[in-house]
Amino acid sequence: MARYLALLGSINVGGNRLAMSELREALAREDFEDVETVVASGNVLFTHEPRPSEGLADKIAYVLKDRFDIASTVIVLTRDELAATLAESPFADCEGKAVHVHFLAGQPTGAQFDALVADHAGRGSERIAPGTRALHIDFAAGVADSKLTGPFMERRLGFKGTARNRRSLQRILDKMDAA
C-alpha cells in the first residue's frame, strides 16, 4: 500500500460546497484507505494499492462527479513527488502565504510557458517559474487582486490545475512524513 495526496480544485469555493466527512466516506467506499482530509479545501491524504497517479486522479474525479455532481480538477501526488516539487521551487526562501505551487494536470512545453510569461508581462508583479507538472509562483503583491488566474494560465498552458500555498504544502508533507 502507498500513501498519496490528492489536491482537489474548486472545493468549498465558488458554490462547490462539500462536507469533508462526506468526501472521506465516499472515498472509503471506493477502496481508498486511511482517508484523511487536511483543512476543508480539498486536500486529501489516503492509502491505496500502488497505481499511477493519473489513474487515481481519474477515480477521485469520477467519485466527485458521480456522488456530489462536482466537476473538479484532481492532482494526485506521492510523498516523494510532493517533496520534489517543493524542493525545485526557486522561491523556497520567500516567506509568507504569497508563494504558491500551481499543480497542473500535465507538463507544459517550454514554448507554452514562454507564452504564459509573455502574455502576463505588464499585468502584475508575480514571479513565475516552471516546475514538474507545476508552476511556482511568488504573488509578491498578494493573491487576491492578481490577474494571474487559473483560467488565464489554463488558456495559455492547455492544462487545468489547482494551487496551494507553500506553507500549507509543507504542513501536508510534514504530516505525510509523520505517518
PDB file of C-alpha atoms in Angstrom:
ATOM      1  CA  MET A   1       0.000   0.000   0.000  1.00  0.00           C
ATOM      2  CA  ALA A   2       1.195   3.508  -0.756  1.00  0.00           C
ATOM      3  CA  ARG A   3       0.317   6.884   0.766  1.00  0.00           C
ATOM      4  CA  TYR A   4      -0.875   9.657  -1.548  1.00  0.00           C
ATOM      5  CA  LEU A   5      -2.043  13.249  -1.512  1.00  0.00           C
ATOM      6  CA  ALA A   6      -4.972  14.350  -3.647  1.00  0.00           C
ATOM      7  CA  LEU A   7      -5.424  18.060  -4.328  1.00  0.00           C
ATOM      8  CA  LEU A   8      -8.982  18.810  -5.409  1.00  0.00           C
ATOM      9  CA  GLY A   9      -9.635  22.007  -7.308  1.00  0.00           C
ATOM     10  CA  SER A  10     -12.579  24.310  -6.576  1.00  0.00           C
ATOM     11  CA  ILE A  11     -13.769  22.564  -3.430  1.00  0.00           C
ATOM     12  CA  ASN A  12     -15.592  24.747  -0.893  1.00  0.00           C
ATOM     13  CA  VAL A  13     -15.187  27.793  -3.121  1.00  0.00           C
ATOM     14  CA  GLY A  14     -17.451  29.147  -5.830  1.00  0.00           C
ATOM     15  CA  GLY A  15     -20.512  27.197  -4.711  1.00  0.00           C
ATOM     16  CA  ASN A  16     -18.895  23.737  -4.695  1.00  0.00           C
ATOM     17  CA  ARG A  17     -19.646  23.039  -1.044  1.00  0.00           C
ATOM     18  CA  LEU A  18     -18.700  19.608   0.187  1.00  0.00           C
ATOM     19  CA  ALA A  19     -18.510  18.327   3.738  1.00  0.00           C
ATOM     20  CA  MET A  20     -15.148  16.667   4.257  1.00  0.00           C
ATOM     21  CA  SER A  21     -16.819  13.877   6.260  1.00  0.00           C
ATOM     22  CA  GLU A  22     -18.963  13.029   3.206  1.00  0.00           C
ATOM     23  CA  LEU A  23     -15.906  13.083   0.952  1.00  0.00           C
ATOM     24  CA  ARG A  24     -13.970  10.776   3.289  1.00  0.00           C
ATOM     25  CA  GLU A  25     -16.927   8.373   3.418  1.00  0.00           C
ATOM     26  CA  ALA A  26     -17.358   8.333  -0.371  1.00  0.00           C
ATOM     27  CA  LEU A  27     -13.665   7.640  -0.965  1.00  0.00           C
ATOM     28  CA  ALA A  28     -13.590   4.915   1.703  1.00  0.00           C
ATOM     29  CA  ARG A  29     -16.422   3.136  -0.176  1.00  0.00           C
ATOM     30  CA  GLU A  30     -14.210   3.123  -3.302  1.00  0.00           C
ATOM     31  CA  ASP A  31     -11.251   1.264  -1.764  1.00  0.00           C
ATOM     32  CA  PHE A  32      -9.329   4.305  -0.567  1.00  0.00           C
ATOM     33  CA  GLU A  33      -7.979   3.579   2.917  1.00  0.00           C
ATOM     34  CA  ASP A  34      -6.896   5.749   5.853  1.00  0.00           C
ATOM     35  CA  VAL A  35      -8.650   8.719   4.225  1.00  0.00           C
ATOM     36  CA  GLU A  36      -7.847  11.961   5.984  1.00  0.00           C
ATOM     37  CA  THR A  37      -8.724  15.490   4.925  1.00  0.00           C
ATOM     38  CA  VAL A  38      -6.439  18.389   5.743  1.00  0.00           C
ATOM     39  CA  VAL A  39      -8.299  21.688   6.064  1.00  0.00           C
ATOM     40  CA  ALA A  40     -11.681  21.965   4.334  1.00  0.00           C
ATOM     41  CA  SER A  41     -10.323  22.960   0.948  1.00  0.00           C
ATOM     42  CA  GLY A  42      -9.813  19.703  -0.878  1.00  0.00           C
ATOM     43  CA  ASN A  43      -6.568  18.258   0.477  1.00  0.00           C
ATOM     44  CA  VAL A  44      -6.932  14.510   0.969  1.00  0.00           C
ATOM     45  CA  LEU A  45      -4.386  12.043   2.269  1.00  0.00           C
ATOM     46  CA  PHE A  46      -5.096   8.378   1.582  1.00  0.00           C
ATOM     47  CA  THR A  47      -3.605   4.934   1.228  1.00  0.00           C
ATOM     48  CA  HIS A  48      -4.228   2.843  -1.882  1.00  0.00           C
ATOM     49  CA  GLU A  49      -2.757  -0.062  -3.791  1.00  0.00           C
ATOM     50  CA  PRO A  50       0.141   1.373  -5.826  1.00  0.00           C
ATOM     51  CA  ARG A  51      -1.201   2.765  -9.073  1.00  0.00           C
ATOM     52  CA  PRO A  52      -0.247   5.576 -11.462  1.00  0.00           C
ATOM     53  CA  SER A  53      -1.231   8.954 -10.045  1.00  0.00           C
ATOM     54  CA  GLU A  54      -3.300   9.809 -13.124  1.00  0.00           C
ATOM     55  CA  GLY A  55      -5.482   6.724 -12.643  1.00  0.00           C
ATOM     56  CA  LEU A  56      -6.121   7.629  -9.016  1.00  0.00           C
ATOM     57  CA  ALA A  57      -6.895  11.219 -10.005  1.00  0.00           C
ATOM     58  CA  ASP A  58      -9.433   9.974 -12.566  1.00  0.00           C
ATOM     59  CA  LYS A  59     -11.032   7.689  -9.984  1.00  0.00           C
ATOM     60  CA  ILE A  60     -11.407  10.519  -7.447  1.00  0.00           C
ATOM     61  CA  ALA A  61     -12.745  12.911 -10.106  1.00  0.00           C
ATOM     62  CA  TYR A  62     -15.335  10.274 -11.020  1.00  0.00           C
ATOM     63  CA  VAL A  63     -16.427   9.920  -7.371  1.00  0.00           C
ATOM     64  CA  LEU A  64     -16.767  13.717  -7.055  1.00  0.00           C
ATOM     65  CA  LYS A  65     -18.892  13.940 -10.207  1.00  0.00           C
ATOM     66  CA  ASP A  66     -20.954  10.799  -9.581  1.00  0.00           C
ATOM     67  CA  ARG A  67     -21.697  11.300  -5.886  1.00  0.00           C
ATOM     68  CA  PHE A  68     -21.647  15.085  -5.480  1.00  0.00           C
ATOM     69  CA  ASP A  69     -22.148  16.458  -9.017  1.00  0.00           C
ATOM     70  CA  ILE A  70     -18.879  18.390  -8.722  1.00  0.00           C
ATOM     71  CA  ALA A  71     -16.532  18.559 -11.691  1.00  0.00           C
ATOM     72  CA  SER A  72     -13.096  19.064 -10.199  1.00  0.00           C
ATOM     73  CA  THR A  73      -9.502  19.038 -11.299  1.00  0.00           C
ATOM     74  CA  VAL A  74      -7.761  16.360  -9.236  1.00  0.00           C
ATOM     75  CA  ILE A  75      -3.995  16.122  -8.857  1.00  0.00           C
ATOM     76  CA  VAL A  76      -2.558  13.081  -7.049  1.00  0.00           C
ATOM     77  CA  LEU A  77       0.993  13.022  -5.722  1.00  0.00           C
ATOM     78  CA  THR A  78       3.140  10.613  -3.781  1.00  0.00           C
ATOM     79  CA  ARG A  79       5.081  11.885  -0.791  1.00  0.00           C
ATOM     80  CA  ASP A  80       8.273  11.933  -2.885  1.00  0.00           C
ATOM     81  CA  GLU A  81       6.602  13.860  -5.727  1.00  0.00           C
ATOM     82  CA  LEU A  82       5.358  16.494  -3.281  1.00  0.00           C
ATOM     83  CA  ALA A  83       8.806  16.790  -1.678  1.00  0.00           C
ATOM     84  CA  ALA A  84      10.470  17.097  -5.101  1.00  0.00           C
ATOM     85  CA  THR A  85       8.046  19.823  -6.160  1.00  0.00           C
ATOM     86  CA  LEU A  86       8.740  21.828  -3.020  1.00  0.00           C
ATOM     87  CA  ALA A  87      12.492  21.327  -3.455  1.00  0.00           C
ATOM     88  CA  GLU A  88      12.502  22.553  -7.077  1.00  0.00           C
ATOM     89  CA  SER A  89      10.881  25.891  -6.211  1.00  0.00           C
ATOM     90  CA  PRO A  90      13.161  28.881  -6.816  1.00  0.00           C
ATOM     91  CA  PHE A  91      11.052  30.825  -4.293  1.00  0.00           C
ATOM     92  CA  ALA A  92      11.613  28.480  -1.344  1.00  0.00           C
ATOM     93  CA  ASP A  93      13.398  31.205   0.600  1.00  0.00           C
ATOM     94  CA  CYS A  94      10.438  33.606   0.325  1.00  0.00           C
ATOM     95  CA  GLU A  95       8.246  33.870   3.393  1.00  0.00           C
ATOM     96  CA  GLY A  96       4.511  34.089   3.811  1.00  0.00           C
ATOM     97  CA  LYS A  97       1.438  32.813   2.062  1.00  0.00           C
ATOM     98  CA  ALA A  98       2.308  34.577  -1.204  1.00  0.00           C
ATOM     99  CA  VAL A  99       4.389  31.693  -2.571  1.00  0.00           C
ATOM    100  CA  HIS A 100       2.247  29.083  -4.290  1.00  0.00           C
ATOM    101  CA  VAL A 101       2.577  25.962  -6.361  1.00  0.00           C
ATOM    102  CA  HIS A 102       0.004  25.697  -9.135  1.00  0.00           C
ATOM    103  CA  PHE A 103      -0.137  21.956  -9.844  1.00  0.00           C
ATOM    104  CA  LEU A 104      -1.048  21.056 -13.419  1.00  0.00           C
ATOM    105  CA  ALA A 105      -2.771  18.052 -14.981  1.00  0.00           C
ATOM    106  CA  GLY A 106       0.098  17.783 -17.498  1.00  0.00           C
ATOM    107  CA  GLN A 107       3.549  19.110 -18.344  1.00  0.00           C
ATOM    108  CA  PRO A 108       3.573  22.286 -20.454  1.00  0.00           C
ATOM    109  CA  THR A 109       6.237  22.745 -23.087  1.00  0.00           C
ATOM    110  CA  GLY A 110       8.847  25.453 -22.859  1.00  0.00           C
ATOM    111  CA  ALA A 111       7.014  27.329 -25.613  1.00  0.00           C
ATOM    112  CA  GLN A 112       3.745  27.224 -23.644  1.00  0.00           C
ATOM    113  CA  PHE A 113       5.497  28.524 -20.528  1.00  0.00           C
ATOM    114  CA  ASP A 114       7.175  31.294 -22.538  1.00  0.00           C
ATOM    115  CA  ALA A 115       3.773  32.295 -23.986  1.00  0.00           C
ATOM    116  CA  LEU A 116       2.323  32.489 -20.473  1.00  0.00           C
ATOM    117  CA  VAL A 117       5.170  34.733 -19.284  1.00  0.00           C
ATOM    118  CA  ALA A 118       4.929  36.939 -22.387  1.00  0.00           C
ATOM    119  CA  ASP A 119       1.145  37.311 -22.113  1.00  0.00           C
ATOM    120  CA  HIS A 120       1.422  38.126 -18.408  1.00  0.00           C
ATOM    121  CA  ALA A 121       4.165  40.736 -18.851  1.00  0.00           C
ATOM    122  CA  GLY A 122       2.990  44.094 -17.530  1.00  0.00           C
ATOM    123  CA  ARG A 123      -0.121  42.618 -15.869  1.00  0.00           C
ATOM    124  CA  GLY A 124       1.340  42.172 -12.389  1.00  0.00           C
ATOM    125  CA  SER A 125       4.392  41.770 -10.190  1.00  0.00           C
ATOM    126  CA  GLU A 126       4.216  37.973  -9.869  1.00  0.00           C
ATOM    127  CA  ARG A 127       7.319  35.914 -10.475  1.00  0.00           C
ATOM    128  CA  ILE A 128       6.665  32.631 -12.290  1.00  0.00           C
ATOM    129  CA  ALA A 129       8.944  29.635 -12.721  1.00  0.00           C
ATOM    130  CA  PRO A 130       8.266  26.301 -14.437  1.00  0.00           C
ATOM    131  CA  GLY A 131       8.276  23.081 -12.479  1.00  0.00           C
ATOM    132  CA  THR A 132       7.469  19.425 -12.939  1.00  0.00           C
ATOM    133  CA  ARG A 133       3.744  19.440 -13.787  1.00  0.00           C
ATOM    134  CA  ALA A 134       3.582  22.673 -11.823  1.00  0.00           C
ATOM    135  CA  LEU A 135       4.189  26.393 -11.838  1.00  0.00           C
ATOM    136  CA  HIS A 136       5.967  28.054  -8.952  1.00  0.00           C
ATOM    137  CA  ILE A 137       4.523  31.486  -8.302  1.00  0.00           C
ATOM    138  CA  ASP A 138       5.526  34.295  -5.985  1.00  0.00           C
ATOM    139  CA  PHE A 139       2.443  36.501  -5.678  1.00  0.00           C
ATOM    140  CA  ALA A 140       4.547  39.367  -4.305  1.00  0.00           C
ATOM    141  CA  ALA A 141       1.617  41.805  -4.116  1.00  0.00           C
ATOM    142  CA  GLY A 142      -0.844  39.164  -2.888  1.00  0.00           C
ATOM    143  CA  VAL A 143      -3.128  36.633  -4.493  1.00  0.00           C
ATOM    144  CA  ALA A 144      -6.492  38.387  -4.138  1.00  0.00           C
ATOM    145  CA  ASP A 145      -6.009  41.031  -6.830  1.00  0.00           C
ATOM    146  CA  SER A 146      -3.716  39.067  -9.118  1.00  0.00           C
ATOM    147  CA  LYS A 147      -4.531  38.790 -12.807  1.00  0.00           C
ATOM    148  CA  LEU A 148      -2.568  35.551 -12.941  1.00  0.00           C
ATOM    149  CA  THR A 149      -5.670  33.404 -12.514  1.00  0.00           C
ATOM    150  CA  GLY A 150      -6.331  29.728 -13.119  1.00  0.00           C
ATOM    151  CA  PRO A 151      -8.300  30.360 -16.340  1.00  0.00           C
ATOM    152  CA  PHE A 152      -5.580  32.740 -17.630  1.00  0.00           C
ATOM    153  CA  MET A 153      -2.916  30.062 -17.080  1.00  0.00           C
ATOM    154  CA  GLU A 154      -5.105  27.242 -18.423  1.00  0.00           C
ATOM    155  CA  ARG A 155      -5.725  29.055 -21.721  1.00  0.00           C
ATOM    156  CA  ARG A 156      -2.001  29.519 -22.299  1.00  0.00           C
ATOM    157  CA  LEU A 157      -0.721  26.193 -20.998  1.00  0.00           C
ATOM    158  CA  GLY A 158      -3.522  23.889 -22.096  1.00  0.00           C
ATOM    159  CA  PHE A 159      -3.825  22.234 -18.677  1.00  0.00           C
ATOM    160  CA  LYS A 160      -6.171  22.664 -15.762  1.00  0.00           C
ATOM    161  CA  GLY A 161      -4.690  22.887 -12.322  1.00  0.00           C
ATOM    162  CA  THR A 162      -5.110  23.764  -8.679  1.00  0.00           C
ATOM    163  CA  ALA A 163      -2.910  25.871  -6.432  1.00  0.00           C
ATOM    164  CA  ARG A 164      -1.823  25.686  -2.810  1.00  0.00           C
ATOM    165  CA  ASN A 165       0.412  27.975  -0.838  1.00  0.00           C
ATOM    166  CA  ARG A 166       3.841  26.678   0.068  1.00  0.00           C
ATOM    167  CA  ARG A 167       3.215  26.785   3.818  1.00  0.00           C
ATOM    168  CA  SER A 168       0.174  24.524   3.513  1.00  0.00           C
ATOM    169  CA  LEU A 169       2.073  22.119   1.285  1.00  0.00           C
ATOM    170  CA  GLN A 170       4.938  21.937   3.756  1.00  0.00           C
ATOM    171  CA  ARG A 171       2.476  21.164   6.575  1.00  0.00           C
ATOM    172  CA  ILE A 172       0.937  18.397   4.445  1.00  0.00           C
ATOM    173  CA  LEU A 173       4.392  16.964   3.665  1.00  0.00           C
ATOM    174  CA  ASP A 174       5.258  17.043   7.388  1.00  0.00           C
ATOM    175  CA  LYS A 175       2.011  15.186   8.111  1.00  0.00           C
ATOM    176  CA  MET A 176       2.880  12.564   5.461  1.00  0.00           C
ATOM    177  CA  ASP A 177       6.348  12.148   6.988  1.00  0.00           C
ATOM    178  CA  ALA A 178       4.875  11.695  10.478  1.00  0.00           C
ATOM    179  CA  ALA A 179       2.569   8.884   9.352  1.00  0.00           C
TER     180      ALA A 179
END
